[in-house]
Amino acid sequence: MSWKPTQELEIVAGTPPGGGLDRSARALARAIEENRLIDVPVKVVNVGGDGGRKAWVHMDGRAGEGHVFGISSPNMAADYLTGVTKSDPDKYPPIAILYSEYIAFVVDTDSTIHDGKDLLGRFARDPAGVTIALSTSLGNSNHVAVAKVIRHSGADTRAPKIRVFDTALDAVADVVAGNADVGAITAASSVPEIEAGRLRTIGISSPARLPGCYAAAPTWKEQGVDCVIGSWRGVSGPPGMGADQVAYWASVLRRATQTAEWKTDLARMFWTEMYLDGPALTEHLRRERGEMRSILSDLGLLSA
């Protein structure tokens, strides 16, 4: 492998410090630095705003560079397919998928929605009267999870009011403030408010129960609802990043995700191991794009 970095690596996160993409970036930086996987410094750069899309505008300005990459997610494809952005995610060379995380459906502890059955009942009786908070875009994995639950109730998936926020932390705060009946939030983002007793979980989109503060929370599958869906986090380079640079960073990321530091963060953040690069990554993204197009069409969100 001929190319190697000669200056500081910048990991761009599309959320402010503490947000979901920021947590990914800092966990990755820690694994790389603690194990000295590269010979240059590592810096996390937060470019929040516009549902994470400002980070990719920032990446456009770094075209052709090999010392910067951004934390990616399925939201990039969802934004493109729904017409929220004209920026095709294919122009940002995918380097790897790092992990997947599942979605917690949370309510205020004083909510009259006590469990998944109550929520299904609300959807069946008055779907337009239910307000849901999520981040960071319509049509993403959080929204698809919500749609699966609504569909199970027999209601129109487009009927409930969806409040979309730039970061999961703001969506959590919206539920705590009483502005939304339910939050569909990546599991790690809800933990502080659950542990503080301000939120409780009525369903998880995971195939099996999660540990820790989620141990008593039933999955949607347990409650008879076909809602098993995760949201991956990965890494993509700026437009024009060379194949040798992509290959170099993939080798670093592969080693980073095998470190003790990374595995500790996986457990602490309720993340699920899902490392992909090379042809397996390409095939996963191709298949996901087709599935996403079909789901978004069902939701009436597919851009013409």
XYZ file of C-alpha atoms in Angstrom:
304
model
C 0.000 0.000 0.000
C 1.775 3.099 -1.268
C -0.196 6.001 0.254
C 0.191 7.043 3.896
C -0.998 10.162 5.749
C 1.540 12.909 6.262
C -0.623 15.373 8.206
C -3.376 15.467 10.813
C -6.460 13.321 10.198
C -9.790 15.138 10.517
C -12.900 13.124 11.351
C -15.965 15.212 10.489
C -19.128 14.712 12.557
C -22.432 16.205 11.389
C -23.763 16.743 14.917
C -22.597 18.957 17.795
C -20.490 17.466 20.625
C -22.525 14.776 22.353
C -24.693 14.012 19.309
C -24.875 10.591 17.710
C -22.400 11.174 14.872
C -20.062 12.944 17.299
C -20.054 9.890 19.580
C -19.069 7.742 16.611
C -16.272 10.103 15.620
C -14.823 10.348 19.128
C -14.982 6.597 19.750
C -13.152 6.044 16.469
C -10.552 8.718 17.234
C -9.958 7.200 20.680
C -9.440 3.693 19.267
C -7.003 4.984 16.648
C -5.014 7.173 19.036
C -4.873 4.806 22.013
C -3.499 2.043 19.798
C -1.249 4.304 17.693
C -2.679 2.960 14.465
C -1.401 5.950 12.486
C 1.633 8.225 12.842
C -0.246 11.542 12.620
C -2.583 13.310 15.089
C -6.372 12.834 14.962
C -8.892 15.659 15.334
C -12.701 15.523 15.471
C -14.359 18.424 13.635
C -18.024 19.129 14.408
C -20.027 20.628 11.547
C -23.601 20.429 12.818
C -26.772 21.785 11.312
C -29.339 21.045 8.609
C -29.814 17.464 9.794
C -26.129 16.643 9.323
C -26.094 17.881 5.745
C -23.791 20.821 6.454
C -21.032 18.342 7.195
C -21.176 17.045 3.629
C -21.147 20.580 2.223
C -17.974 20.983 4.294
C -16.634 17.770 2.746
C -17.336 19.128 -0.740
C -14.806 21.847 0.043
C -12.182 19.183 0.799
C -12.498 17.373 -2.530
C -9.537 15.198 -3.469
C -7.976 15.271 -0.005
C -6.825 12.136 1.749
C -6.578 13.401 5.321
C -10.278 13.881 6.056
C -13.337 11.665 6.227
C -16.853 11.999 7.610
C -19.157 9.846 9.712
C -21.864 8.556 7.374
C -25.274 6.932 7.846
C -28.321 5.800 5.823
C -29.677 9.349 6.234
C -27.491 10.440 3.321
C -29.346 8.171 0.880
C -32.742 8.962 2.445
C -32.171 12.704 2.026
C -31.228 12.204 -1.619
C -34.137 9.914 -2.466
C -36.669 12.196 -0.771
C -35.309 15.266 -2.571
C -34.161 17.015 0.601
C -30.748 17.330 -1.014
C -29.507 17.032 -4.589
C -26.158 15.732 -3.336
C -25.885 12.059 -4.343
C -24.116 10.156 -1.536
C -22.334 8.077 -4.177
C -19.975 10.990 -4.788
C -18.507 10.479 -1.294
C -16.397 7.307 -1.550
C -17.615 4.820 1.096
C -14.753 3.496 3.197
C -16.466 1.293 5.793
C -19.540 0.635 7.898
C -18.505 0.515 11.551
C -21.556 -0.649 13.518
C -25.341 -0.571 13.724
C -27.583 0.768 16.465
C -31.213 0.093 17.203
C -34.068 2.500 17.816
C -35.783 2.987 21.171
C -39.375 4.202 21.317
C -39.530 6.361 24.443
C -42.246 8.313 26.249
C -42.389 10.652 29.203
C -42.649 8.715 32.470
C -46.060 10.323 33.124
C -47.398 9.426 29.671
C -50.676 7.519 29.358
C -48.893 5.383 26.755
C -47.604 2.635 29.029
C -46.499 0.055 26.486
C -46.464 -0.861 22.828
C -50.086 -2.000 22.925
C -51.166 1.469 24.098
C -49.278 3.130 21.249
C -50.773 0.762 18.681
C -54.198 1.606 20.084
C -53.534 5.334 19.762
C -52.452 4.867 16.147
C -55.538 2.787 15.381
C -57.975 5.268 16.963
C -56.477 8.630 16.081
C -53.162 8.478 14.202
C -53.274 12.201 13.367
C -53.393 12.935 17.091
C -49.997 11.311 17.758
C -46.822 13.417 17.552
C -43.466 11.688 17.124
C -39.970 13.182 17.535
C -36.976 11.795 15.656
C -33.735 12.848 14.004
C -32.277 13.713 11.559
C -34.484 13.340 8.475
C -37.733 11.955 7.131
C -37.309 8.568 5.496
C -34.352 7.490 7.628
C -34.159 4.303 9.717
C -35.931 5.939 12.680
C -38.816 7.005 10.465
C -39.011 3.590 8.808
C -39.213 1.948 12.254
C -42.075 4.278 13.149
C -43.824 3.472 9.860
C -43.591 -0.260 10.549
C -45.333 0.195 13.906
C -48.021 2.463 12.425
C -48.634 0.007 9.586
C -49.090 -2.840 12.092
C -51.893 -0.831 13.728
C -53.665 -0.553 10.380
C -53.332 3.237 10.238
C -52.030 5.446 7.434
C -48.256 5.711 7.871
C -48.447 9.375 6.845
C -51.086 10.387 9.397
C -49.080 11.057 12.617
C -47.211 14.342 12.991
C -43.438 13.855 12.706
C -41.128 16.413 14.299
C -37.613 16.192 12.843
C -34.514 17.500 14.644
C -30.878 18.019 13.683
C -29.667 15.739 16.468
C -31.114 12.943 18.585
C -30.412 14.980 21.722
C -32.944 17.589 20.568
C -35.511 14.887 19.775
C -35.053 13.469 23.284
C -35.504 16.936 24.780
C -38.700 17.386 22.764
C -40.244 14.320 24.394
C -39.097 15.376 27.870
C -40.626 18.828 27.289
C -43.964 17.246 26.402
C -44.038 18.472 22.815
C -44.053 14.952 21.376
C -45.958 11.892 22.572
C -43.220 9.482 21.511
C -39.578 9.669 20.506
C -37.991 7.203 18.065
C -34.386 7.640 19.143
C -31.143 5.732 18.648
C -30.724 3.753 21.860
C -27.571 5.442 23.182
C -29.119 8.899 22.896
C -31.971 8.166 25.307
C -29.907 6.625 28.117
C -29.277 9.738 30.286
C -32.963 10.662 30.450
C -34.012 7.057 31.066
C -31.504 6.710 33.886
C -32.701 10.053 35.321
C -36.259 8.721 35.404
C -37.646 11.230 32.896
C -38.269 8.760 30.070
C -39.266 5.125 29.799
C -39.074 2.711 26.887
C -42.105 1.045 25.323
C -40.379 -0.799 22.480
C -37.016 -1.458 20.830
C -36.373 -2.195 17.146
C -33.704 -4.795 17.983
C -34.035 -8.565 17.344
C -33.371 -9.271 21.061
C -33.504 -7.206 24.239
C -30.686 -4.772 24.898
C -28.763 -4.813 28.208
C -28.474 -2.225 30.983
C -31.288 0.292 31.305
C -33.074 -1.422 28.402
C -33.080 -4.915 29.919
C -36.735 -4.674 30.979
C -37.874 -3.045 27.725
C -39.539 -5.473 25.299
C -38.616 -5.520 21.640
C -41.311 -4.792 19.082
C -40.824 -8.357 17.890
C -41.800 -9.611 21.368
C -44.939 -7.482 21.106
C -45.922 -9.089 17.818
C -44.831 -6.209 15.584
C -42.586 -6.724 12.555
C -40.163 -3.926 13.410
C -36.547 -5.076 13.457
C -34.375 -2.353 11.991
C -31.033 -0.783 12.815
C -29.241 2.326 11.667
C -25.594 1.878 10.706
C -22.804 4.396 11.140
C -19.875 4.397 8.768
C -17.135 6.462 7.189
C -17.004 8.123 3.754
C -14.339 10.269 2.167
C -14.598 13.583 0.315
C -15.329 13.622 -3.426
C -12.323 12.500 -5.406
C -10.592 10.574 -2.614
C -8.264 8.108 -4.346
C -8.654 4.332 -4.280
C -5.298 3.938 -2.509
C -6.418 6.391 0.186
C -9.733 4.546 0.624
C -7.857 1.250 0.943
C -5.449 2.713 3.494
C -8.184 4.094 5.741
C -10.227 0.881 5.448
C -7.232 -1.045 6.795
C -6.933 1.397 9.714
C -10.659 1.251 10.480
C -10.663 -2.542 10.361
C -7.932 -2.618 13.004
C -9.604 0.136 15.054
C -12.837 -1.854 15.333
C -10.890 -4.816 16.716
C -9.388 -2.880 19.639
C -10.404 -3.184 23.277
C -11.296 0.523 23.365
C -13.719 0.170 20.475
C -15.339 -2.958 21.899
C -15.813 -1.168 25.231
C -17.605 1.679 23.450
C -19.751 -0.815 21.521
C -21.057 -2.211 24.802
C -21.356 1.168 26.533
C -23.278 2.770 23.666
C -25.542 -0.227 22.911
C -23.985 -0.483 19.445
C -23.967 -3.747 17.474
C -20.858 -4.848 15.611
C -21.283 -4.590 11.839
C -17.970 -3.960 10.111
C -18.021 -3.922 6.296
C -15.602 -2.633 3.679
C -14.594 -3.444 0.116
C -16.986 -5.417 -2.134
C -19.210 -6.452 0.805
C -19.782 -2.778 1.626
C -20.530 -1.912 -2.002
C -23.099 -4.701 -2.250
C -24.735 -3.768 1.075
C -25.166 -0.136 -0.006
C -26.528 -1.162 -3.423
C -29.106 -3.483 -1.875
C -30.047 -0.973 0.828
C -30.639 1.774 -1.745
C -33.148 -0.438 -3.575
C -34.968 -1.385 -0.370
C -35.028 2.228 0.784
C -36.503 3.382 -2.515
C -39.359 0.880 -2.097
C -40.065 1.872 1.526
C -39.985 5.589 0.778
C -42.395 5.057 -2.087
C -44.806 3.347 0.336
C -44.470 6.335 2.692
C -45.199 8.758 -0.130
C -41.797 10.358 0.372
C -39.942 9.272 -2.764
C -38.863 12.247 -4.854
C -40.172 12.205 -8.404
